[in-house]
Short mmCIF file of C-alpha atoms and ligand atoms in Angstrom, two decimals:
data_model
loop_
_atom_site.label_atom_id
_atom_site.label_comp_id
_atom_site.label_asym_id
_atom_site.label_seq_id
_atom_site.Cartn_x
_atom_site.Cartn_y
_atom_site.Cartn_z
CA MET A 1 114.34 49.29 -141.94
CA ASN A 2 116.34 52.02 -140.03
CA ILE A 3 117.85 51.48 -136.34
CA VAL A 4 118.35 54.43 -134.33
CA THR A 5 120.43 53.52 -131.11
CA CYS A 6 121.05 56.27 -128.04
CA SER A 7 123.79 55.43 -125.60
CA TYR A 8 122.65 52.20 -123.70
CA GLY A 9 121.01 50.72 -126.75
CA ASN A 10 124.05 48.78 -128.09
CA PRO A 11 125.45 45.52 -128.38
CA VAL A 12 121.26 44.66 -128.56
CA GLY A 13 121.03 47.21 -131.03
CA GLU A 14 123.92 46.21 -133.16
CA HIS A 15 123.16 42.86 -132.76
CA ILE A 16 119.67 43.44 -134.18
CA ARG A 17 120.81 45.39 -137.16
CA GLU A 18 122.78 42.43 -138.09
CA ILE A 19 120.17 39.73 -137.38
CA LEU A 20 117.51 41.91 -139.72
CA ASN A 21 119.76 43.76 -141.89
CA GLY A 22 119.36 46.86 -141.29
CA ASN A 23 120.68 50.35 -141.79
CA MET A 24 122.09 51.87 -138.53
CA VAL A 25 121.33 55.50 -138.72
CA ASN A 26 123.98 57.82 -137.71
CA VAL A 27 123.08 60.10 -134.22
CA ILE A 28 125.00 62.44 -132.53
CA ILE A 29 124.04 63.04 -128.51
CA LYS A 30 126.46 65.37 -126.43
CA LYS A 31 125.61 67.16 -123.55
CA PHE A 32 125.90 71.33 -123.13
CA PRO A 33 128.06 72.79 -120.76
CA ASP A 34 125.41 72.84 -118.11
CA GLY A 35 124.83 69.07 -118.55
CA GLU A 36 121.40 69.30 -120.82
CA ILE A 37 121.43 66.54 -123.10
CA TYR A 38 121.40 67.23 -127.43
CA LEU A 39 120.41 64.73 -130.19
CA ARG A 40 120.52 65.23 -133.66
CA ILE A 41 119.66 62.21 -136.27
CA VAL A 42 122.46 63.36 -139.15
CA ASP A 43 120.81 60.77 -141.74
CA GLU A 44 118.05 61.99 -143.62
CA LEU A 45 115.00 59.29 -142.88
CA LYS A 46 112.33 58.23 -145.44
CA PRO A 47 108.85 58.58 -144.29
CA ASP A 48 108.11 55.03 -145.49
CA VAL A 49 111.04 53.50 -143.81
CA PRO A 50 110.32 52.32 -140.37
CA VAL A 51 112.46 53.20 -137.81
CA ILE A 52 113.31 51.24 -134.96
CA ILE A 53 114.54 53.29 -131.57
CA ILE A 54 116.69 51.42 -129.14
CA ASN A 55 117.57 52.40 -125.72
CA THR A 56 117.66 50.38 -122.42
CA THR A 57 116.37 53.15 -120.36
CA ILE A 58 118.22 52.01 -117.47
CA ASN A 59 118.53 55.60 -115.89
CA THR A 60 117.03 59.46 -116.19
CA GLU A 61 119.43 60.46 -119.14
CA ALA A 62 119.00 57.05 -120.89
CA VAL A 63 115.08 58.31 -120.51
CA LEU A 64 115.27 61.44 -121.99
CA GLU A 65 117.79 60.21 -124.70
CA MET A 66 115.04 58.11 -125.97
CA ALA A 67 112.35 60.73 -126.03
CA PHE A 68 114.24 62.74 -127.72
CA ALA A 69 115.78 60.52 -129.97
CA ILE A 70 111.10 59.77 -130.76
CA ASP A 71 110.85 63.29 -131.24
CA ALA A 72 113.74 63.85 -133.89
CA VAL A 73 112.36 60.52 -135.65
CA LYS A 74 108.76 62.20 -135.78
CA ARG A 75 110.35 64.99 -137.21
CA PHE A 76 111.17 63.44 -140.51
CA HIS A 77 107.16 62.29 -140.94
CA VAL A 78 107.95 58.64 -140.37
CA LYS A 79 104.77 56.66 -140.45
CA LYS A 80 105.97 54.00 -138.24
CA ILE A 81 107.96 53.99 -135.54
CA ILE A 82 108.85 50.83 -133.59
CA ALA A 83 110.45 51.91 -129.69
CA VAL A 84 112.47 49.24 -128.00
CA THR A 85 113.66 49.32 -123.96
CA PRO A 86 115.24 45.86 -123.73
CA TYR A 87 115.13 46.95 -120.16
CA PHE A 88 112.50 49.20 -119.22
CA GLY A 89 113.22 51.17 -116.41
CA TYR A 90 111.05 53.09 -113.63
CA GLY A 91 108.47 49.99 -114.66
CA ARG A 92 108.10 48.58 -110.91
CA GLN A 93 106.22 51.87 -109.29
CA ASP A 94 103.41 50.42 -111.43
CA LYS A 95 100.79 51.57 -109.36
CA GLN A 96 100.03 53.92 -106.13
CA PHE A 97 101.52 51.27 -103.20
CA LEU A 98 100.87 54.75 -100.96
CA PRO A 99 98.30 57.46 -101.26
CA GLY A 100 100.23 60.49 -102.91
CA GLU A 101 102.67 58.63 -105.02
CA ALA A 102 103.43 59.27 -108.85
CA ILE A 103 103.10 56.04 -110.86
CA SER A 104 106.80 56.41 -112.36
CA ALA A 105 105.62 53.30 -115.24
CA SER A 106 102.74 55.57 -116.47
CA VAL A 107 104.52 59.05 -116.49
CA ILE A 108 107.76 57.10 -118.51
CA ALA A 109 105.09 55.43 -120.92
CA ARG A 110 103.64 58.78 -121.92
CA MET A 111 107.10 60.39 -122.48
CA LEU A 112 108.17 57.46 -124.85
CA THR A 113 104.95 56.82 -126.86
CA ASP A 114 104.26 59.97 -128.59
CA GLY A 115 104.52 59.01 -132.06
CA VAL A 116 105.22 55.60 -131.28
CA SER A 117 102.87 52.72 -133.28
CA ASP A 118 104.74 49.73 -131.32
CA PHE A 119 106.47 49.46 -127.79
CA ILE A 120 108.62 46.48 -127.13
CA MET A 121 110.39 45.41 -123.86
CA VAL A 122 111.65 42.64 -122.26
CA GLU A 123 109.75 41.11 -119.72
CA PRO A 124 108.75 43.92 -117.22
CA HIS A 125 108.43 43.99 -113.63
CA SER A 126 104.88 43.27 -114.36
CA ASP A 127 103.11 43.00 -117.77
CA TYR A 128 100.39 45.39 -115.87
CA ILE A 129 102.19 48.27 -117.48
CA LYS A 130 100.87 47.58 -120.96
CA LYS A 131 97.85 49.44 -119.63
CA TYR A 132 99.79 53.00 -119.85
CA PHE A 133 100.88 52.67 -123.44
CA ASP A 134 99.10 54.56 -125.65
CA CYS A 135 100.25 52.33 -128.54
CA LYS A 136 100.70 48.00 -129.18
CA VAL A 137 102.82 46.65 -126.32
CA HIS A 138 104.91 43.70 -127.61
CA ILE A 139 106.63 41.59 -124.52
CA VAL A 140 109.57 39.01 -125.12
CA SER A 141 110.25 36.46 -122.50
CA ALA A 142 113.53 35.47 -122.09
CA ALA A 143 112.65 31.64 -121.34
CA SER A 144 113.45 30.60 -124.45
CA ALA A 145 117.24 32.27 -124.25
CA ILE A 146 117.46 31.05 -120.75
CA PHE A 147 116.48 27.65 -121.70
CA GLU A 148 119.12 27.57 -124.81
CA LYS A 149 121.70 28.13 -121.51
CA PHE A 150 120.70 25.89 -119.51
CA LYS A 151 119.42 22.62 -121.61
CA ASP A 152 119.96 19.32 -119.82
CA LYS A 153 121.54 20.84 -116.93
CA ILE A 154 119.09 21.52 -114.71
CA ASP A 155 116.72 19.21 -112.07
CA LEU A 156 114.61 21.86 -110.53
CA VAL A 157 113.90 25.84 -111.33
CA VAL A 158 113.22 28.12 -108.81
CA SER A 159 111.47 31.13 -108.35
CA PRO A 160 112.36 33.54 -105.58
CA ASP A 161 108.84 35.15 -105.08
CA LYS A 162 105.54 34.23 -105.41
CA GLY A 163 105.13 36.69 -108.26
CA GLY A 164 108.02 34.71 -110.46
CA ILE A 165 106.11 31.54 -110.48
CA GLY A 166 104.89 32.04 -113.95
CA ARG A 167 108.19 32.51 -115.06
CA ALA A 168 109.55 29.27 -113.67
CA ALA A 169 107.00 27.23 -114.27
CA THR A 170 107.62 28.27 -118.39
CA VAL A 171 111.40 27.96 -117.82
CA GLY A 172 110.60 24.39 -116.22
CA LYS A 173 108.12 23.04 -118.88
CA LEU A 174 111.10 24.33 -121.51
CA LEU A 175 113.66 22.16 -119.63
CA ASN A 176 111.24 19.55 -118.36
CA THR A 177 111.87 19.26 -114.62
CA GLN A 178 109.82 20.42 -111.89
CA TYR A 179 109.89 24.24 -110.68
CA THR A 180 108.63 25.40 -107.57
CA TYR A 181 108.56 29.11 -105.55
CA LEU A 182 109.97 30.54 -101.98
CA ASN A 183 107.70 32.64 -100.09
CA LYS A 184 109.84 35.97 -99.45
CA LYS A 185 108.88 39.04 -97.21
CA ARG A 186 110.81 42.16 -98.49
CA ILE A 187 112.34 43.80 -94.85
CA SER A 188 113.65 46.78 -96.47
CA SER A 189 115.33 47.77 -99.85
CA TYR A 190 118.43 45.81 -99.10
CA GLU A 191 117.00 42.92 -96.84
CA VAL A 192 114.58 40.02 -97.32
CA ALA A 193 113.22 36.84 -95.76
CA MET A 194 112.91 33.70 -97.29
CA GLU A 195 111.31 30.25 -96.74
CA PHE A 196 110.31 27.50 -98.65
CA THR A 197 106.60 27.13 -99.60
CA ASP A 198 106.49 23.30 -100.28
CA ASN A 199 108.52 19.84 -99.75
CA ILE A 200 110.11 19.63 -103.00
CA SER A 201 113.66 18.01 -102.35
CA MET A 202 116.25 20.51 -102.92
CA ASN A 203 119.28 17.48 -101.71
CA GLY A 204 121.71 16.60 -104.17
CA LYS A 205 119.91 18.71 -107.11
CA LYS A 206 120.85 21.06 -110.06
CA ILE A 207 119.11 24.44 -108.82
CA LEU A 208 118.24 27.02 -111.36
CA ILE A 209 117.18 30.12 -110.18
CA VAL A 210 114.66 32.59 -112.09
CA ASP A 211 114.31 35.72 -111.54
CA ASP A 212 113.12 39.07 -113.26
CA LEU A 213 115.86 40.99 -111.96
CA VAL A 214 118.92 41.41 -109.54
CA SER A 215 119.27 45.14 -107.93
CA THR A 216 120.79 44.73 -105.01
CA GLY A 217 121.00 40.87 -104.83
CA GLY A 218 119.35 40.49 -101.77
CA THR A 219 116.68 38.67 -103.17
CA ILE A 220 118.86 36.07 -105.01
CA ILE A 221 121.57 35.94 -101.81
CA LYS A 222 118.93 34.81 -99.71
CA ALA A 223 117.23 32.37 -101.86
CA SER A 224 120.80 31.02 -102.58
CA GLU A 225 121.54 30.41 -98.95
CA LEU A 226 118.80 28.42 -98.50
CA ILE A 227 118.97 26.24 -101.39
CA LYS A 228 122.45 25.64 -100.07
CA LYS A 229 121.30 24.57 -96.60
CA ALA A 230 118.99 22.32 -98.19
CA GLY A 231 121.44 20.40 -99.91
CA ALA A 232 121.33 21.58 -103.38
CA LEU A 233 124.60 20.13 -105.76
CA GLU A 234 124.76 23.31 -107.47
CA ILE A 235 122.95 26.17 -107.74
CA HIS A 236 123.00 28.59 -110.48
CA VAL A 237 120.69 32.14 -111.47
CA ALA A 238 119.21 33.32 -114.97
CA CYS A 239 118.07 36.55 -114.14
CA THR A 240 116.63 38.79 -116.96
CA HIS A 241 117.75 42.21 -116.22
CA GLY A 242 120.93 42.69 -113.77
CA LEU A 243 120.97 45.91 -112.43
CA PHE A 244 123.82 44.84 -109.82
CA ILE A 245 123.72 47.57 -107.46
CA ASP A 246 126.51 47.55 -104.94
CA ASN A 247 128.69 45.71 -106.63
CA SER A 248 125.78 42.65 -105.32
CA GLY A 249 127.27 41.08 -109.25
CA TYR A 250 130.46 39.75 -107.04
CA LYS A 251 128.53 39.12 -103.96
CA ILE A 252 125.85 36.69 -105.65
CA SER A 253 128.56 35.03 -107.54
CA ARG A 254 130.60 34.27 -104.25
CA VAL A 255 127.78 32.30 -102.80
CA VAL A 256 126.29 30.62 -106.47
CA ASP A 257 127.64 28.12 -109.19
CA SER A 258 127.04 30.50 -111.63
CA LEU A 259 125.55 34.23 -112.34
CA ASN A 260 123.83 35.26 -115.52
CA THR A 261 121.72 37.54 -117.01
CA THR A 262 120.38 38.61 -120.33
CA ASP A 263 122.39 41.19 -122.29
CA THR A 264 119.51 44.25 -121.82
CA VAL A 265 121.56 45.13 -119.34
CA GLN A 266 125.59 44.97 -120.28
CA THR A 267 127.33 43.86 -117.55
CA PRO A 268 130.21 40.84 -116.53
CA TYR A 269 127.09 38.63 -115.79
CA SER A 270 125.40 38.95 -119.44
CA THR A 271 125.62 35.75 -121.02
CA ILE A 272 122.18 35.13 -122.37
CA PRO A 273 121.84 36.67 -125.43
CA ILE A 274 118.29 38.18 -126.42
CA SER A 275 118.41 40.02 -129.22
CA LYS A 276 117.80 37.15 -131.93
CA TYR A 277 114.12 37.46 -129.39
CA ILE A 278 113.63 40.93 -129.67
CA ALA A 279 114.07 40.91 -133.42
CA ARG A 280 111.79 38.66 -134.16
CA SER A 281 109.47 40.95 -132.31
CA ILE A 282 110.27 43.97 -134.40
CA GLU A 283 109.81 41.90 -137.51
CA LYS A 284 106.24 41.02 -135.89
CA ALA A 285 105.44 44.93 -135.33
CA VAL A 286 106.55 45.83 -139.08
CA ASP A 287 104.32 43.64 -140.11
CA SER A 288 101.46 44.13 -137.93
C1 LIG B 1 110.58 41.75 -107.06
O1 LIG B 1 109.45 41.40 -107.25
C2 LIG B 1 111.74 41.42 -108.07
O2 LIG B 1 111.28 40.11 -108.89
C3 LIG B 1 112.96 41.32 -107.83
O3 LIG B 1 113.33 39.96 -106.97
C4 LIG B 1 113.45 42.03 -106.67
O4 LIG B 1 113.78 43.53 -107.43
C5 LIG B 1 115.17 41.62 -106.59
O5 LIG B 1 115.68 42.86 -105.91
P1 LIG B 1 117.06 42.64 -105.23
O6 LIG B 1 118.28 42.58 -106.00
O7 LIG B 1 117.47 43.93 -104.77
O8 LIG B 1 116.78 42.04 -103.87
#
C-alpha cells in the first residue's frame, strides 16, 4: 500500500509504514508567499494500490493539508483511499450547544471524506461524530496501549468526569482493578470544580487517571489535587491526546508522578505508542 503523510503525520505515519511494510509517497507541501498552502504528490500512484493518508488535524493548516492530500490522491483515480487522523481536531464542537452555532465536527468531516472509503481516528471526544462522516468510520481505542504501559502498576483507575467512565471501565478491566469517576463541573475554559462520586478509598493506592484529552490541564490538575488530598500513594496520568495548551504539561507534571499520552500528538509526554493499533485498523479497512 502507499502511504502519504502531511506535516503532522509523523512519526506515527513512519511507524505505520514500517509495521505494514508500505511505500512512503513523496509529497511536497509548501506555502505561497501569501501563506496559502500548496501540496503536490510527486510519485505516480496506481489506481489499484490503496492509499493511506495520515495527518493529525491539530490545527486549521493540518486540516487543509489533509483535504488537499485527499484531492491530489483522488486525481490519480485511486480506488481505495483511507484517511487517518490519529487526533481528529475540531471534534469537540459536535453539536449545537447554543442556537446559531456551527457544528465544526460535521464541517470538517465533510471536508475530509470526499472520495474516501474509510476514515480512521483514535478516540474522538465522542463517538457521536461518526454520523457526520459519509464513509466507514473506524475508531481506534487507546485502552490496550495504556494497559501495556501500566500492567501490574495500578490499584485504581479514575475518570475525571462521568463521560469518561467507559474508558476507565475498559482500562480497569484490562488492568484487573477497580474503576470510578469524579463529578466535574466546568466553570470556564480554564477552570473546573471536582468532587468524589462514591466512597472508594484512594488512601495508599496507586491511581491511574485516564482521559481522552489534555488541553489547558485544568481537569487533570483538579482531579490530581483531589486524589492526592484523599491520600493516594502515587498518581499517574494516561491521556489519549496531549494538546498541552499554555505549558500545561509542565504544570501537571509538578503534581503527578507520571504524565503520559499516546503519540497521536507529539510532545515530550507521548510515551504510549499507538501506531500498532492504528495499523491493525488500516489492515481491516484495506481488506473490507
Ligand atoms: C472533557 O470532557 C474532556 O474529556 C477533557 O477532560 C477536557 O477536554 C480536558 O480539558 P482541559 O485540559 O482544558 O481541562
